Short mmCIF file of C-alpha atoms in Angstrom, two decimals:
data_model
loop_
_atom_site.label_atom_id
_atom_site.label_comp_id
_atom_site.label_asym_id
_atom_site.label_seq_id
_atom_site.Cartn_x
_atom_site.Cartn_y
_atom_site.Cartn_z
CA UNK N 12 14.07 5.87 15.14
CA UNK N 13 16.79 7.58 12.47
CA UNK N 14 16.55 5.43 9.10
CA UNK N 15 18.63 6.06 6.34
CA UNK N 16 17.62 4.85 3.09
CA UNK N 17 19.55 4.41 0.01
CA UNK N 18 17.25 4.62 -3.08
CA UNK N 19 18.95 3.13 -6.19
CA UNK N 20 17.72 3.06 -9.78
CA UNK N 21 15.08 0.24 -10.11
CA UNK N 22 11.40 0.81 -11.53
CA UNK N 23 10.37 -0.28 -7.87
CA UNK N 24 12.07 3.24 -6.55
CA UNK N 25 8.20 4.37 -6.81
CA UNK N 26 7.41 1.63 -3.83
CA UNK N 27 10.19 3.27 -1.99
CA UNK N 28 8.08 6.35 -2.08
CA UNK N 29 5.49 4.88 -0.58
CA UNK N 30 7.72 3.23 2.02
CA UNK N 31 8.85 6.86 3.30
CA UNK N 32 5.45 8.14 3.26
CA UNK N 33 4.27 5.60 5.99
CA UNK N 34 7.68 5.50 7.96
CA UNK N 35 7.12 9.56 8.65
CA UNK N 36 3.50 9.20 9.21
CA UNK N 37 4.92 6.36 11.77
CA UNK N 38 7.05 9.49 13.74
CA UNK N 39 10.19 8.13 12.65
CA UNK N 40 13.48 10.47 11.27
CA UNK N 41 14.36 9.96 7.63
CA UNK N 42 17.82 10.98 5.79
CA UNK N 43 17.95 9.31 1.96
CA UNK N 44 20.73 8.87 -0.25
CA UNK N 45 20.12 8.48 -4.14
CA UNK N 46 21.97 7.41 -7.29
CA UNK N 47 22.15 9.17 -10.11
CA UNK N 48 20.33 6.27 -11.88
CA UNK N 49 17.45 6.62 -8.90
CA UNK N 50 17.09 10.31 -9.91
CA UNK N 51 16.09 9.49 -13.36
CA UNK N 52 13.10 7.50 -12.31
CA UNK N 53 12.33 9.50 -9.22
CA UNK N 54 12.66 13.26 -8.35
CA UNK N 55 15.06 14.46 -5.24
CA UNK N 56 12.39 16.92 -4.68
CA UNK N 57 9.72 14.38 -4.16
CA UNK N 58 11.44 12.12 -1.98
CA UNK N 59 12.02 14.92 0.01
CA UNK N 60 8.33 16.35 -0.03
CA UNK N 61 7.08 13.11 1.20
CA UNK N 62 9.40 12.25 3.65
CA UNK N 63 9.85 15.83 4.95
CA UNK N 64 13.81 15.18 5.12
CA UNK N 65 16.75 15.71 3.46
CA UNK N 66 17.45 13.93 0.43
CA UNK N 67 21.19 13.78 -0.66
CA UNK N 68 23.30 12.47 -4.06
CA UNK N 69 26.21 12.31 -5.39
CA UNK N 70 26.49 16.04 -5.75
CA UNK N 71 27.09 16.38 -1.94
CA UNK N 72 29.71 13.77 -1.45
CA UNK N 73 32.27 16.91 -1.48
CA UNK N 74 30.51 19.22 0.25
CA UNK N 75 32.58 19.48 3.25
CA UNK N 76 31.87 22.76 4.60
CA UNK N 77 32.36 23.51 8.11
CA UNK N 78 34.60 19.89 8.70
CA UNK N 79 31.22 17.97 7.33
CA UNK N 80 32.42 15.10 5.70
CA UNK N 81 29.07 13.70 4.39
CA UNK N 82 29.61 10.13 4.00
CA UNK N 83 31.06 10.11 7.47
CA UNK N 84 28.64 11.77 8.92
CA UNK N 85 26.07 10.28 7.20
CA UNK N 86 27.31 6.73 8.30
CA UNK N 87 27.01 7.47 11.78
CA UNK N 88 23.56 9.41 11.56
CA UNK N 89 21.34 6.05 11.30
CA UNK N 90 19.94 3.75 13.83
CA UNK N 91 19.41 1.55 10.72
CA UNK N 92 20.35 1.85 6.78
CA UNK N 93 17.91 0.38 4.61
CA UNK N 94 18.84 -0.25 0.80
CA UNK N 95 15.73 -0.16 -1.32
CA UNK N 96 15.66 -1.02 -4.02
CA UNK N 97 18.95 -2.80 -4.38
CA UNK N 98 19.81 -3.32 -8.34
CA UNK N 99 22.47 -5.92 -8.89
CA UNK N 100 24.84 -2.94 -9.81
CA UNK N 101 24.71 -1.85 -6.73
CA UNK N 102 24.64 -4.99 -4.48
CA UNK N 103 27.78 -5.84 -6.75
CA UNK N 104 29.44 -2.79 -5.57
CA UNK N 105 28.54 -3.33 -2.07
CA UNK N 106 29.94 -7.22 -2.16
CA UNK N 107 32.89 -6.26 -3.49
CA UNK N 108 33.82 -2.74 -1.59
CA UNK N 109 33.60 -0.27 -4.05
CA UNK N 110 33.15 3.14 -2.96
CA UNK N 111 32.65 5.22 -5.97
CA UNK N 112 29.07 6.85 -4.96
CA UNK N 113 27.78 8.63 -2.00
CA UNK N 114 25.59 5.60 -1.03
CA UNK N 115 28.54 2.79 -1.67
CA UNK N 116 30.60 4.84 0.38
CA UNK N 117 28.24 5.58 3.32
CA UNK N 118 27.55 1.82 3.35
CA UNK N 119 31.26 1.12 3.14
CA UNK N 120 31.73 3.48 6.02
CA UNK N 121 28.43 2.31 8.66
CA UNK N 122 29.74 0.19 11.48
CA UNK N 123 26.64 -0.75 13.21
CA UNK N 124 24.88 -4.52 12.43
CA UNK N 125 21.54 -3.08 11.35
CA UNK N 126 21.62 -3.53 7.32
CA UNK N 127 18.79 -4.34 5.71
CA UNK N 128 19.07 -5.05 1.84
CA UNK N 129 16.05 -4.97 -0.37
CA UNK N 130 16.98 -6.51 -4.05
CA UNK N 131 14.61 -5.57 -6.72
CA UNK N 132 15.38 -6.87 -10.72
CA UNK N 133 14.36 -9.15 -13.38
CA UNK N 134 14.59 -12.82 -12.00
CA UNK N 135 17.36 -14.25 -14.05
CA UNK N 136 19.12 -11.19 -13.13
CA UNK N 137 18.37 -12.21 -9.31
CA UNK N 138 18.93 -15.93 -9.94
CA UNK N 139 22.61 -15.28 -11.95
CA UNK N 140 24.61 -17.18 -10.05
CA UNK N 141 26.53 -13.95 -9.57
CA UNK N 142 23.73 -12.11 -8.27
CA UNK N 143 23.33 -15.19 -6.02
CA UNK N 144 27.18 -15.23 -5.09
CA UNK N 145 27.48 -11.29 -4.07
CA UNK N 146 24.21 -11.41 -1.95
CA UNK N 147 26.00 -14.61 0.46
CA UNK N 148 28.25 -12.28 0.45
CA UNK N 149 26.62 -9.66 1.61
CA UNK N 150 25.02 -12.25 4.26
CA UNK N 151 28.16 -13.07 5.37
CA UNK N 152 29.13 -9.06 6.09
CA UNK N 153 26.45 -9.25 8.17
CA UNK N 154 23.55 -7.80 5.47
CA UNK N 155 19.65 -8.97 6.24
CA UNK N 156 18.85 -9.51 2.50
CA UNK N 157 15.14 -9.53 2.24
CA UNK N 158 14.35 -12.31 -0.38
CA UNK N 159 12.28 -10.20 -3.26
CA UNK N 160 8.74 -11.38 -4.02
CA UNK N 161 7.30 -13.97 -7.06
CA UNK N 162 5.21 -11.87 -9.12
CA UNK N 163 4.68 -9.93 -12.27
CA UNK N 164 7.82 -7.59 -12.62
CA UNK N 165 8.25 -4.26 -14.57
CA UNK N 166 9.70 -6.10 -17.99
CA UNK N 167 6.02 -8.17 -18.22
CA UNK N 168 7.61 -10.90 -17.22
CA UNK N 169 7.03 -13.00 -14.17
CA UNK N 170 9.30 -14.55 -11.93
CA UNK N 171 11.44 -13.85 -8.51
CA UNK N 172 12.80 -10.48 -8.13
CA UNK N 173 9.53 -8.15 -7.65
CA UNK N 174 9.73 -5.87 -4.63
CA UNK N 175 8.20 -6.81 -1.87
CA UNK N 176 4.98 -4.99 -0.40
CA UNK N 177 5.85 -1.95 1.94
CA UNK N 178 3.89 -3.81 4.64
CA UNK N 179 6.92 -6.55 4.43
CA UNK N 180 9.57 -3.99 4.34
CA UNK N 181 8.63 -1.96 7.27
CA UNK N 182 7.74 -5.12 9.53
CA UNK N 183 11.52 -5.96 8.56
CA UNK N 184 13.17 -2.61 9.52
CA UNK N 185 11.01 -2.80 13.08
CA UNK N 186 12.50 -6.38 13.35
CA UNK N 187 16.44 -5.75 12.73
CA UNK N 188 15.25 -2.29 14.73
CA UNK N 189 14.54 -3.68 17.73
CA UNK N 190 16.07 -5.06 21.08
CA UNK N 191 16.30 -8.85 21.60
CA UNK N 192 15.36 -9.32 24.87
CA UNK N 193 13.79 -13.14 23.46
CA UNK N 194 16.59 -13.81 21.68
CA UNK N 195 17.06 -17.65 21.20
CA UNK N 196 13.76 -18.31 22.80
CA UNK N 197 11.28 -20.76 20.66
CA UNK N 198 7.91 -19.37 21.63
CA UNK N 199 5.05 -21.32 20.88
CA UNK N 200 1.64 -19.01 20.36
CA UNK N 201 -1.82 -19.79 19.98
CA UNK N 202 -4.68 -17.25 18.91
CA UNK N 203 -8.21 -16.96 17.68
CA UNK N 204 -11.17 -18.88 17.94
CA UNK N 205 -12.16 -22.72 17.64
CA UNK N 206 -14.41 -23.88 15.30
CA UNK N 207 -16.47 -27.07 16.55
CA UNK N 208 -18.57 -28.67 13.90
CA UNK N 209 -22.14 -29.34 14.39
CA UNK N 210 -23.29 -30.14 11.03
CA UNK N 211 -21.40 -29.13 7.51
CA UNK N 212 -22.58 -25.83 7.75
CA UNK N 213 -22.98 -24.85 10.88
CA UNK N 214 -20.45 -24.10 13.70
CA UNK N 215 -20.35 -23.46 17.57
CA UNK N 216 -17.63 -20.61 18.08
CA UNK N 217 -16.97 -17.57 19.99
CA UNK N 218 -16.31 -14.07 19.27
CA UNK N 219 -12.64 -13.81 19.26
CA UNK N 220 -11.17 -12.05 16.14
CA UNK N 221 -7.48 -13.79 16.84
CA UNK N 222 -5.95 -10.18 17.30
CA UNK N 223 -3.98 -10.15 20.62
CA UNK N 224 -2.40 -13.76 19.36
CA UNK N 225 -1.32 -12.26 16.40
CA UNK N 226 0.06 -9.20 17.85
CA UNK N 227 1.82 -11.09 20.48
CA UNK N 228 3.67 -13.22 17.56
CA UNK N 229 4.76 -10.29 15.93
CA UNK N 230 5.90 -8.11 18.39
CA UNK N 231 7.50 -11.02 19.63
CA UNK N 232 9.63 -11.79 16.40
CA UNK N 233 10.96 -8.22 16.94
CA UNK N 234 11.99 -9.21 19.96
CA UNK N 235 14.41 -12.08 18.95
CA UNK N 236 11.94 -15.05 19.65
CA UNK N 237 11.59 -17.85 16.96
CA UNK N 238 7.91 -17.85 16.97
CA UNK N 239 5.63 -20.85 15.93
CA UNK N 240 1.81 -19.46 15.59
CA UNK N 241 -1.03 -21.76 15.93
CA UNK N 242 -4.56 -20.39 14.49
CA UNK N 243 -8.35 -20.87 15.04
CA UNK N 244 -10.37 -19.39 12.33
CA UNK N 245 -9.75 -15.81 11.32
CA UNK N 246 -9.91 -13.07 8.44
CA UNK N 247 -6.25 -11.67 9.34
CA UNK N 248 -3.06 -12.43 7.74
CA UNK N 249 -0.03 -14.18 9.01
CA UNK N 250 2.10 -12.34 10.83
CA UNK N 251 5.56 -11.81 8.83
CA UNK N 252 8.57 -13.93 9.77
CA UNK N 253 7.18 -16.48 12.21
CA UNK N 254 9.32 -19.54 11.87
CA UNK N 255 6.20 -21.71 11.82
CA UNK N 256 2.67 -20.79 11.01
CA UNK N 257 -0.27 -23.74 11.75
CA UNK N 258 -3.95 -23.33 11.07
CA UNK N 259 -6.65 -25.42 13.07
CA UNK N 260 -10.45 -25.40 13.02
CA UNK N 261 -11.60 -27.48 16.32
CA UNK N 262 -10.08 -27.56 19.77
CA UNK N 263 -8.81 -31.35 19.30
CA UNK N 264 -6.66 -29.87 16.22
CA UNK N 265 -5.30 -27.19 18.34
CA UNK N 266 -4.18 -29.75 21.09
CA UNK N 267 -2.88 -31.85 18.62
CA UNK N 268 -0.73 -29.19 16.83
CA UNK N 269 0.34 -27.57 20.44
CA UNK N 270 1.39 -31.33 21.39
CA UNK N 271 3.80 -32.05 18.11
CA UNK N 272 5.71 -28.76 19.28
CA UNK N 273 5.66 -28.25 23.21
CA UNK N 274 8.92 -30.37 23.73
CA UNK N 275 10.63 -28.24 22.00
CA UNK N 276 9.30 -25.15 23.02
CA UNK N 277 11.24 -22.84 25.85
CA UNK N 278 7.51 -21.02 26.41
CA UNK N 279 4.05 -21.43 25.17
CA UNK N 280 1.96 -18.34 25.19
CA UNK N 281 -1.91 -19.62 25.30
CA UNK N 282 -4.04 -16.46 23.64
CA UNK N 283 -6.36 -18.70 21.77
CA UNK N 284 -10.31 -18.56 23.00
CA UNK N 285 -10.43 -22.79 23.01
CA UNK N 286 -14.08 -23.88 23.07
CA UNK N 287 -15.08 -25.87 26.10
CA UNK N 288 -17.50 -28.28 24.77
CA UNK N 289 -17.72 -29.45 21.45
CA UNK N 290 -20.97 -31.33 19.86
CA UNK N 291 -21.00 -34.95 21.01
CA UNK N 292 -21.67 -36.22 17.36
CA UNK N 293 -21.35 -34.03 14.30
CA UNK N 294 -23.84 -34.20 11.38
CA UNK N 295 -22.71 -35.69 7.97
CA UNK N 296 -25.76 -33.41 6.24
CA UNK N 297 -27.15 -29.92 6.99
CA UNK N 298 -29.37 -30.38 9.59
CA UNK N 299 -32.64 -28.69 8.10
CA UNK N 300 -35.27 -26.48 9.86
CA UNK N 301 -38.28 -28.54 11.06
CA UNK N 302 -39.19 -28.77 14.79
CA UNK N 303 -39.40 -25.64 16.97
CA UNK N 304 -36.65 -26.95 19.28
CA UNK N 305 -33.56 -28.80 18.67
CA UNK N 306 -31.50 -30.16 21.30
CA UNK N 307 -27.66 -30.87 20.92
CA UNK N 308 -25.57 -33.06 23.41
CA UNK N 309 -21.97 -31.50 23.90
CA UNK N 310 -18.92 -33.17 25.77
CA UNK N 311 -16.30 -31.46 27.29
CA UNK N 312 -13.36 -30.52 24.86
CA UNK N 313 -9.85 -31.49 25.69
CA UNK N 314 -8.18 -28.73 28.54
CA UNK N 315 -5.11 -27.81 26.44
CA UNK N 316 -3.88 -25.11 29.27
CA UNK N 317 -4.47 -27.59 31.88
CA UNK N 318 -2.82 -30.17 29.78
CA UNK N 319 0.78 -28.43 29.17
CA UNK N 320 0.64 -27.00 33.32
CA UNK N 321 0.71 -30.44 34.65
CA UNK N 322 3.57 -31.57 32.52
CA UNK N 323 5.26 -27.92 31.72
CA UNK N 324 8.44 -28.32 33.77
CA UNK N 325 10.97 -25.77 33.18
CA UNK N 326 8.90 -24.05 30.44
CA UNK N 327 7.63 -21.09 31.07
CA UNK N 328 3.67 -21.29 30.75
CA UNK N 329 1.30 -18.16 30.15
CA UNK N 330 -2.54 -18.39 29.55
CA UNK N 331 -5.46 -16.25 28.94
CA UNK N 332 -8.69 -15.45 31.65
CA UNK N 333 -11.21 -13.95 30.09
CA UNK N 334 -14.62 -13.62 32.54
CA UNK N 335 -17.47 -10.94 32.60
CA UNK N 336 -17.18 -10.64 36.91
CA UNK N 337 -14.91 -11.09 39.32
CA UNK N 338 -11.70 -10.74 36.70
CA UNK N 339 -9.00 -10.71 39.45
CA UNK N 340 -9.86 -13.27 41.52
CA UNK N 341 -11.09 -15.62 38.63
CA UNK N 342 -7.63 -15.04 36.81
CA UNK N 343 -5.62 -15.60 40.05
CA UNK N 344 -7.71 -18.92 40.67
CA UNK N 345 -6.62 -20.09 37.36
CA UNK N 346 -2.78 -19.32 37.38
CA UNK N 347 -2.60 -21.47 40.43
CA UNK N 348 -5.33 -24.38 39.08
CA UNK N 349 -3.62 -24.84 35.90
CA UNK N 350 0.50 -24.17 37.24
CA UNK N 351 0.81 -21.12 34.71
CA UNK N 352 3.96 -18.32 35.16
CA UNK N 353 1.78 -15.74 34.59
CA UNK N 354 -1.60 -15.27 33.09
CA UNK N 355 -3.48 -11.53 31.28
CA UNK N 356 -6.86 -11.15 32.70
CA UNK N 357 -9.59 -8.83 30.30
CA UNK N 358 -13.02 -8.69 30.36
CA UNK N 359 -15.34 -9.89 28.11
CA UNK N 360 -16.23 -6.61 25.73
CA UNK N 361 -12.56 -6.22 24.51
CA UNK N 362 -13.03 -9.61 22.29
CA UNK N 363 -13.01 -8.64 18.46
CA UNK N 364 -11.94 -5.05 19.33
CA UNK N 365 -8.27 -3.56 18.37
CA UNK N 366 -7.85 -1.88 21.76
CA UNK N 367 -7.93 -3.72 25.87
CA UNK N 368 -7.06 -3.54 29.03
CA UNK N 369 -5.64 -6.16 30.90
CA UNK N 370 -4.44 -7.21 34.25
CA UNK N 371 -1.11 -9.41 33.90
CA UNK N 372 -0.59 -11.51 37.66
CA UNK N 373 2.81 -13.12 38.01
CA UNK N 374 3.17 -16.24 39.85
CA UNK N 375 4.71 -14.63 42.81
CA UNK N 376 1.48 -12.71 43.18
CA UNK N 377 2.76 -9.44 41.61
CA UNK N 378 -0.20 -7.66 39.59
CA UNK N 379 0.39 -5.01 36.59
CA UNK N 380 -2.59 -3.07 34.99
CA UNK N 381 -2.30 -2.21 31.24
CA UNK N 382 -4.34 -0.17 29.03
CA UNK N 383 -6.64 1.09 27.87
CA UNK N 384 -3.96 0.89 25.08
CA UNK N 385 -3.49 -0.50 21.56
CA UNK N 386 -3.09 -4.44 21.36
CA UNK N 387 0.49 -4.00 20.25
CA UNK N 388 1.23 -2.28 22.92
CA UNK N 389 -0.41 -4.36 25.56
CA UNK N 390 1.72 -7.22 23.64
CA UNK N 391 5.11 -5.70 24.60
CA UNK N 392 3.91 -5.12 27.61
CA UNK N 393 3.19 -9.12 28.05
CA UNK N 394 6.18 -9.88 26.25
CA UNK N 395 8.10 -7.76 28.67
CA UNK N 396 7.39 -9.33 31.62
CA UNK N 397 8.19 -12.85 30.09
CA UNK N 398 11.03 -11.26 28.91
CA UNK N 399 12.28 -11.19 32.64
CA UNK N 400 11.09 -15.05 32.89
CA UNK N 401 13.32 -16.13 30.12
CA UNK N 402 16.23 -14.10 31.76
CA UNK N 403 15.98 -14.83 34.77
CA UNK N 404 15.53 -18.96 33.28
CA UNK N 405 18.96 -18.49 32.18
CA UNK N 406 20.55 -17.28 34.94
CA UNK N 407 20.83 -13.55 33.92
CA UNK N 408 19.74 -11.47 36.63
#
C-alpha cells in the first residue's frame, strides 16, 4: 500500500515517527510531507532514515524539473493520505482551502476518498468551538477525523486532544485502506471461552484464548461490516472500532447477550468455545479440600448455535467444529444438524495458538482448506467466503 503522510508541527510529531517505523516494517511504501513548523521538532533526515523514503517540504513545492509538478504528483502518488499530527493551524487551513504549503496544497489537490485526519493539541484548543466547527467540516469533505485520546498532554495538562496510540492509528489507515466487500452488513461475533462457576473461586472452562473471534471482528471492520463482539473471558484487548463490544462469563450470559441482538443482525459468526455443561448448583463459599473425591452434577448448558439455526431465516449463520478425529465428517454433520451457511472445522491443538488450519464447508457441500497460516489471514479467508453470502443475499451476483 502507498501512504502519504503529512507531518505537521505538534509535540506528538515524535509518535509519528514511530508510526512510520512500523508501517515500513509492515512492507508498505511511504512518501511524507512536512511543515516547516514539523521540521523544528523533528529532523527531515530522520523521518527519512526510519521510513527509508523520501521526505519532502516546502522547499520542493517549485521544484519542477523535468514537467514534475510536486504537489500534483504527489496528490496522485497515495493509495491513502494520512495527516498526523493535525494542529488546528493546519486543520484550519484544510477547512477552509488554503493552499499556501506543500502539504495544504497536496491535500487541496488529492481526489480519492481515503483521508484520514489525526488532530493532536491542547484540549480547549480541540474543544474551541472553532476547532470543533472546521473538523465537521472537514467530515463533511469527506475527512475520517480520528477523535484524539483523553490523557496527559505535552503542556502538563490533561484533557482531550492527546494523540492517539500508533496501534489506533494504523488499525485506522488498514480500515479506510481496505475494500468493503461487508459493507452495510451488521455482523454479530462471538469469541473466547465460557466461564461456568462452580464455587467463587473456581471455574470449569476450556482452553480457548478468544483469538480467531477477535481477529474475525477486526478484519471484518476493515471490511465494511458494523461489528458487535460478544466475549468469554480473555487477556486480549478489544478490537478497535467495533460498533458494540459485550463481555460475558457463563454460557447463559452469552445466549442472553446473542438473543438481545440476533433480530437485528444480517449474520452471526459463532467463534466462541461455549461450554456444554455447566455445574448443576454453584457454591456460595470456596469449596475446601477434605475428601479424596468430590463429585459434581452438571446439566446441559443452553445450545446457542442450535438455538439461532432453527429460527435463523434469511440470516446468514456460521459456526465453529472443533473435534480431535474425524474433523470433516464431524463438521459436515453439524452444518446440516444445526441449519448453518457454512461452518470452519480445526482440530483441537490450534486452541490458544496464533497460527491454524482450517477446513471451511459451504452449505452446498463445497470444501476450502486454509492454512497453516496466521489467524488474520485465515479470518479474511472466512470473511471472504461470507462475503459472497452477503452478495449473493442481496441479489449481486
Amino acid at each position: 500500500m502507498k501512504i502519504l503522510i503529512g507531518a505537521t508541527g505538534c509535540i506528538a510529531i515524535y509518535k509519528v515517527v514511530g508510526l512510520v517505523s512500523s508501517l515500513r516494517k509492515a512492507g508498505h511504501e511511504l512518501k511524507i510531507i512536512m511543515t516547516e513548523s514539523a521540521q523544528k521538532l523533528v529532523s527531515k533526515t530522520l523521518f527519512s532514515a526510519v521510513g527509508n523514503c523520501e521526505v519532502y517540504t516546502d522547499e520542493d513545492s517549485f521544484d519542477v524539473r523535468n514537467g514534475w509538478i510536486p504537489h500534483t504528483e504527489l496528490s496522485k502518488w497515495p493509495d491513502i493520505l494520512v495527516v498526523a499530527p493535525a494542529t488546528a493551524n493546519t486543520i484550519a487551513k484544510l477547512a477552509n482551502g488554503f493552499a499556501d504549503n506543500l502539504l495544504t496544497m497536496v491535500c487541496l489537490a488529492y481526489e480519492k476518498d481515503r483521508k484520514l485526519l489525526i488532530p493532536a493539541m491542547n484540549y480547549r484548543m480541540y474543544e474551541n468551538q472553532v476547532t470543533q466547527y472546521n473538523l465537521q467540516a472537514m467530515k463533511q469533505r469527506g475527512w475520517w477525523v480520528l477523535e484524539p485520546s483523553v490523557g496527559h498532554l505535552a503542556c502538563g495538562e490533561s484533557g482531550r486532544g492527546r494523540y492517539p496510540e500508533n496501534e489506533i492509528v494504523q488499525e485506522a489507515i488498514y480500515v479506510l485502506a481496505s475494500e468493503k466487500p461487508l459493507k452495510g452488513m451488521n455482523l454479530l461475533i462471538t469469541a473466547g471461552p465460557t466461564w461456568e462457576s462452580i464455587d467463587p473461586v473456581r471455574v470449569l472452562s476450556n482452553r480457548s484464548s478468544g483469538k480467531m473471534g477477535y481477529e474475525l471482528a477486526k478484519v471484518a471492520v476493515r471490511l465494511g461490516a458494523n461489528v458487535t463482539l460478544v466475549s468469554g473471558p480473555t487477556s486480549l484487548v478489544a478490537p478497535y472500532f467495533v460498533e458494540d463490544f459485550v463481555k460475558v462469563e457463563s454460557a447463559d450470559q452469552m445466549y442472553r447477550e446473542v438473543e438481545k441482538r440476533f433480530n437485528r443482525s444480517d449474520g452471526v459468526i459463532m467463534a466462541a468455545a461455549v461450554a456444554d455443561y455447566s455445574p448443576t448448583k454453584k457454591s456460595d463459599i470456596k469449596i475446601k479440600k477434605g475428601a479424596d473425591k468430590l463429585n459434581i452434577s452438571f446439566k446441559k448448558t443452553v445450545d446457542i448455535l442450535g438455538e439461532l439455526g432453527r429460527k435463523k431465516g434469511e440470516k446468514i449463520l456460521v459456526g465453529f467444529a472443533v473435534e480431535s478425529q474425524s474433523l470433516e465428517d464431524y463438521a459436515i454433520e453439524k452444518l446440516k444438524r444445526k441449519n448453518l451457511d457454512m461452518i470452519v472445522a480445526n482440530q483441537v491443538d490450534a486452541m490458544g495458538s496464533d497460527k491454524n488450519t482450517v477446513l471451511i464447508i459451504k452449505k452446498d457441500g463445497t470444501l476450502k482448506r486454509v492454512g497453516p497460516d496466521e489467524k488474520e489471514r485465515i479470518a479474511l479467508a472466512v470473511l471472504t467466503e461470507l462475503a459472497d453470502f452477503w452478495s449473493r443475499s442481496r441479489g449481486n451476483s
